Short mmCIF file of C-alpha atoms in Angstrom, two decimals:
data_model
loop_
_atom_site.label_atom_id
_atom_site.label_comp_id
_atom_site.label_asym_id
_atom_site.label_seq_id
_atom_site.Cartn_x
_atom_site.Cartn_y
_atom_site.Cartn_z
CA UNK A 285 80.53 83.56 99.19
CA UNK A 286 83.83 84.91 98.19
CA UNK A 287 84.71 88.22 98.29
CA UNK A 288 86.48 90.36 95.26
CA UNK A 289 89.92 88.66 94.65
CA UNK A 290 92.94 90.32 93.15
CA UNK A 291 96.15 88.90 91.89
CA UNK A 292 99.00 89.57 92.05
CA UNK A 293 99.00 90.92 95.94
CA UNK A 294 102.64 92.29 95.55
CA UNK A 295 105.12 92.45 92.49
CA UNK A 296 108.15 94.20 91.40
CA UNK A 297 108.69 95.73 88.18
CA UNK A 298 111.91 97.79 86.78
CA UNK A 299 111.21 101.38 85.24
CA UNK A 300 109.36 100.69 81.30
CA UNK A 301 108.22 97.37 82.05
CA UNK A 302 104.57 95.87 81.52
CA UNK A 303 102.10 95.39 84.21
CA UNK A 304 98.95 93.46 84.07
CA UNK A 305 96.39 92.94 87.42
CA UNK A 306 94.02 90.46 87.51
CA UNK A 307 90.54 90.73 89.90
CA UNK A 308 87.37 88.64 89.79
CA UNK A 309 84.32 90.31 91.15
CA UNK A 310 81.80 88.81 93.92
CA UNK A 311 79.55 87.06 92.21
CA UNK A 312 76.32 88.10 90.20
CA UNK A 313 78.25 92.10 90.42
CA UNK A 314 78.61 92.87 86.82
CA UNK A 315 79.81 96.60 87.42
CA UNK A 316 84.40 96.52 87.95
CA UNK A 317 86.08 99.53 89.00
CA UNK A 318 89.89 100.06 89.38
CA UNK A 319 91.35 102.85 91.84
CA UNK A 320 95.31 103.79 92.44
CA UNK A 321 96.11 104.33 96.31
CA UNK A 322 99.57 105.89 96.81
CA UNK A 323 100.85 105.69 100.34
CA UNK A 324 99.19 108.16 102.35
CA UNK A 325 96.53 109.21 99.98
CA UNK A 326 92.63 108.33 99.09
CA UNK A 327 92.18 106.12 96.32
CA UNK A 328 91.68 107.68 93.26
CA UNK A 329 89.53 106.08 90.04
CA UNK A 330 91.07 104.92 86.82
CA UNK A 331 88.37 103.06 85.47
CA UNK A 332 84.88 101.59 85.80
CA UNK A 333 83.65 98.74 83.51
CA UNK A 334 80.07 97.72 83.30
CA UNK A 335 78.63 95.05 80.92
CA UNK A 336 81.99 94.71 79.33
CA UNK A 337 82.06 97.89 78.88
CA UNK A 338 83.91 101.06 79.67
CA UNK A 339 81.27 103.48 81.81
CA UNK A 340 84.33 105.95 83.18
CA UNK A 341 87.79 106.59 82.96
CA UNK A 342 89.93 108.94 85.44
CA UNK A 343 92.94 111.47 84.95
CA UNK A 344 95.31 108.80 83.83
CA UNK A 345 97.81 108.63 80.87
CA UNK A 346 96.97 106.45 78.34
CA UNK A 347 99.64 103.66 79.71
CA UNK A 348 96.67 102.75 81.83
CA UNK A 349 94.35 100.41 80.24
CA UNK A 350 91.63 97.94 80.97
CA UNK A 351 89.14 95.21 80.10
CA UNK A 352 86.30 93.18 81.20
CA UNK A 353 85.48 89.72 80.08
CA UNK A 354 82.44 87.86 79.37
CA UNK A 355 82.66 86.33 83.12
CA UNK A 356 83.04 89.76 84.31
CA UNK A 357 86.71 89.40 85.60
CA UNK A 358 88.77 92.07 85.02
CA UNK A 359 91.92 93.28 83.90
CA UNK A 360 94.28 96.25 84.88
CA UNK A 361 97.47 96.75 82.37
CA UNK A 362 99.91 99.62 82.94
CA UNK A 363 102.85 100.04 80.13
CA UNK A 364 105.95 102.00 80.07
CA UNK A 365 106.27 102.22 84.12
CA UNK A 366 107.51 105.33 86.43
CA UNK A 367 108.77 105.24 89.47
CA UNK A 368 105.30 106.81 90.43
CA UNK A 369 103.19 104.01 89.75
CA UNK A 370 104.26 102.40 92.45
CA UNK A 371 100.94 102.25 94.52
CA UNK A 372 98.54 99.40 95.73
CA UNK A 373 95.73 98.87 93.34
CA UNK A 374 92.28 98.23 94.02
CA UNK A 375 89.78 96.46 92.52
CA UNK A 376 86.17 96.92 93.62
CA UNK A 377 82.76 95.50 92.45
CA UNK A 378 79.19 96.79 92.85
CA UNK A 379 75.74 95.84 91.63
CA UNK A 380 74.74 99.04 90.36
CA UNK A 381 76.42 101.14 87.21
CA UNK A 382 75.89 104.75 89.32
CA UNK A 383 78.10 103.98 92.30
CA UNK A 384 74.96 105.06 94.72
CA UNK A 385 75.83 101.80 96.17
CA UNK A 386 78.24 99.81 98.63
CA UNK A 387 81.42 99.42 96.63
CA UNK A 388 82.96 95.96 97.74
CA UNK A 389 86.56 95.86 97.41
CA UNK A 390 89.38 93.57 97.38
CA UNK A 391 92.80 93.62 99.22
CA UNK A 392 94.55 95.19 96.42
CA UNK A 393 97.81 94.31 94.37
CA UNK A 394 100.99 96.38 95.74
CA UNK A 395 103.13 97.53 93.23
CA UNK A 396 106.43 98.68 93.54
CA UNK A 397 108.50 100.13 90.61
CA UNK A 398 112.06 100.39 90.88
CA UNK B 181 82.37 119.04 89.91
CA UNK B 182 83.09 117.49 93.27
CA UNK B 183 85.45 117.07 95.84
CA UNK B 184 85.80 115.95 99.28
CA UNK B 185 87.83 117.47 102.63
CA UNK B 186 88.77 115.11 105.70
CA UNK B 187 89.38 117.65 108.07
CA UNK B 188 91.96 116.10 110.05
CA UNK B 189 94.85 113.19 108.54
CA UNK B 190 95.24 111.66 112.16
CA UNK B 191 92.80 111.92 115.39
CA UNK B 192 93.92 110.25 118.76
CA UNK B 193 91.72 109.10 121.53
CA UNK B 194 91.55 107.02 124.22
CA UNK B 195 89.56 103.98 124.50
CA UNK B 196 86.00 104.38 125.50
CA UNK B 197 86.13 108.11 124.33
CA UNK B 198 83.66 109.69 121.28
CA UNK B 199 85.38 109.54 118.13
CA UNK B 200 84.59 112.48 115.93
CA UNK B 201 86.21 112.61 111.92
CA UNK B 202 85.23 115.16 109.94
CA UNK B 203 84.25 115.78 106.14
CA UNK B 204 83.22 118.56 104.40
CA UNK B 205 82.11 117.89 101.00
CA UNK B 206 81.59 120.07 97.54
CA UNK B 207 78.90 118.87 95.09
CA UNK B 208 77.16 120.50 91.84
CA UNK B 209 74.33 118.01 92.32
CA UNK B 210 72.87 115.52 94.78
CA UNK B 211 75.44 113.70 96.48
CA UNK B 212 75.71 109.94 97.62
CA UNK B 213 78.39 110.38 100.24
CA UNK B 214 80.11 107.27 102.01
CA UNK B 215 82.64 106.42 105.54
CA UNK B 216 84.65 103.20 104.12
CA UNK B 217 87.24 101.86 106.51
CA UNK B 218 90.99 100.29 105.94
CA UNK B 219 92.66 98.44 108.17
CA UNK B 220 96.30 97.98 107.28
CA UNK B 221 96.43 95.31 104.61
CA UNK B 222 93.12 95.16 103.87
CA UNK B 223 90.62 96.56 101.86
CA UNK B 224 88.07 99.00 101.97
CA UNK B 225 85.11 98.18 103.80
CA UNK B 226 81.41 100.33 104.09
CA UNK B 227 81.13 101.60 107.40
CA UNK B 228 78.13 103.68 106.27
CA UNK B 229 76.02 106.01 103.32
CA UNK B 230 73.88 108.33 102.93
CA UNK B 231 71.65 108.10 99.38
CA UNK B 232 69.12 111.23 100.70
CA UNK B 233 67.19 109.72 102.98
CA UNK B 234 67.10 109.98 106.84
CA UNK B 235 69.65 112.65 107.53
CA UNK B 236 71.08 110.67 110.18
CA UNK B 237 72.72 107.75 109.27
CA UNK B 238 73.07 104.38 111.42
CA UNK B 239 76.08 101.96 110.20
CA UNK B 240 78.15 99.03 111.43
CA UNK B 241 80.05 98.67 114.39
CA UNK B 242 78.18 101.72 116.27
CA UNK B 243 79.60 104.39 113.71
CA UNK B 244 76.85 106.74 112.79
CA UNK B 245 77.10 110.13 110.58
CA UNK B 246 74.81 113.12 109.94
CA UNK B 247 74.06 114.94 107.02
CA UNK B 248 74.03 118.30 106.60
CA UNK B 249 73.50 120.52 103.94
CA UNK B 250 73.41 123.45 105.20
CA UNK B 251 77.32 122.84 106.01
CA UNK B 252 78.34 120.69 103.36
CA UNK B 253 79.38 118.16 105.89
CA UNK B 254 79.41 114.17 106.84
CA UNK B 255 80.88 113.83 109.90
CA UNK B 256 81.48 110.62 111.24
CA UNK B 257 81.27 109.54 115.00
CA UNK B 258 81.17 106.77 117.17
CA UNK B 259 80.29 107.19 121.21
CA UNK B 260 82.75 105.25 122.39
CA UNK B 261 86.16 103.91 120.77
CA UNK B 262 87.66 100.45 120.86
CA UNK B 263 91.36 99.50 119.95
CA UNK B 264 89.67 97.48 117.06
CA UNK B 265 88.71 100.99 115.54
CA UNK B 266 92.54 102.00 114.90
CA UNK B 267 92.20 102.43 110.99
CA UNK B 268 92.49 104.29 108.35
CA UNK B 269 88.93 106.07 107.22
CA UNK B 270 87.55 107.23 104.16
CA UNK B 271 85.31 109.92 103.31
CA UNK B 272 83.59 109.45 99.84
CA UNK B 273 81.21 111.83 97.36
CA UNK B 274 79.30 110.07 94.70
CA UNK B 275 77.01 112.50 92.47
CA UNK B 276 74.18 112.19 90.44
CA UNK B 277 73.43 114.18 87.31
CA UNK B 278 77.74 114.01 86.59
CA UNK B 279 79.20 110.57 85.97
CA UNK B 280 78.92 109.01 89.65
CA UNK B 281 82.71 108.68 89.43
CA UNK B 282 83.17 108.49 93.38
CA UNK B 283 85.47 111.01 95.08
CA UNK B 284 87.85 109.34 97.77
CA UNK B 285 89.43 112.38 100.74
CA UNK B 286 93.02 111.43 101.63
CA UNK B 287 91.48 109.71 104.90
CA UNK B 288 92.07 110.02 108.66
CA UNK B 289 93.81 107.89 110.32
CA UNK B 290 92.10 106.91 113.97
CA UNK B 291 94.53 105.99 116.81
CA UNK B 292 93.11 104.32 119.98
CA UNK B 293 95.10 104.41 123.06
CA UNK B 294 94.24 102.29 125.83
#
């Protein structure tokens, strides 16, 4: 079975461009969530989706946005770039809404914002 | 409110030596705490979780942790390291009764010498 995919896995973007990251989940998971990992940190949550809808939302600006789609693919879209977006995003899908379970995640997108 | 302390950001050892990484977690209500796992350009992967059950915890690759309450900690260890455990680990609090937004530490990252 395939795992959680995520494209794109690296792009470049100049400061006050448009981002948008793509990630399809493992199959039959209907819960998306989307963290930011900054070198040498934990990933932290921006957003969980369940059932097309959004369940939770971290402390990010508003330039962070998301959906989910009937097929339960996702999408990540950051406007107005800083230089401290840069980051690797990660995409991870679960069965359950209450993230008591595994969390499967995929390899991430890397950003870099120069 | 919740919030999660790895202890140490890098622990050495040799190979065949215990591995010991250490988390001390803070939680209003019951927690779901997790050990994930990132190898460099990968993503996360569950090594382990505890969902308040058996204290002790079994997971894969020989890691096992132990709840305790009493010390707000979920330490991770393994009895005996191989050079395929060089990684980057994860310690993670996910509560019920708040919004099971998981909480990621800033990880430890495990070097095996040989």
């Amino acid at each position: 079975d395939a795992g959680v995919t995520q494209s794109p896995t690296h792009l470049i973007k100049t400061r006050g461009q448009h981002v948008t990251l793509r990630c399809s989940p493992i199959s039959g998971h209907k819960s998306v969530s989307w963290y930011q990992q900054v070198l040498g940190q934990g990933p932290q949550f921006i957003f969980q989706y369940y059932e097309k809808e959004e369940r939770g939302r971290g402390n990010f600006p508003d330039r962070f946005s998301a959906r989910q789609f009937p097929n339960y693919s996702s999408e990540l879209n950051v406007n107005a770039l800083l230089l401290g977006d840069s980051a690797l995003y990660l995409c991870a899908s679960s069965q359950n809404i209450d993230n008591t379970g595994e969390l499967f995640f995929g390899e991430g997108s890397r950003l870099t914002v120069l | 409110a919740q919030s999660v302390t790895q202890l140490d950001s890098h622990v050495s050892v040799s190979e065949g030596t215990p591995v010991l990484l250490r988390c001390n977690y803070s939680s209003s209500y019951s927690p779901s705490l997790f050990w994930y796992v990132q190898h460099p350009n990968k993503g996360l992967q569950l090594l382990l979780k505890y969902t308040s059950a058996a204290t002790l915890v079994k997971g894969i690759n020989g890691f096992e942790a132990e709840f305790k309450k009493s010390e707000t900690s979920f330490h991770l260890t393994k009895p005996s390291a191989h050079m395929s455990d060089a990684a980057e680990y994860f310690c993670v609090v996910s509560a019920s009764g708040g919004s099971y937004i998981p909480t990621f530490g800033r990880g430890t990252s495990l070097i095996v010498h040989p």
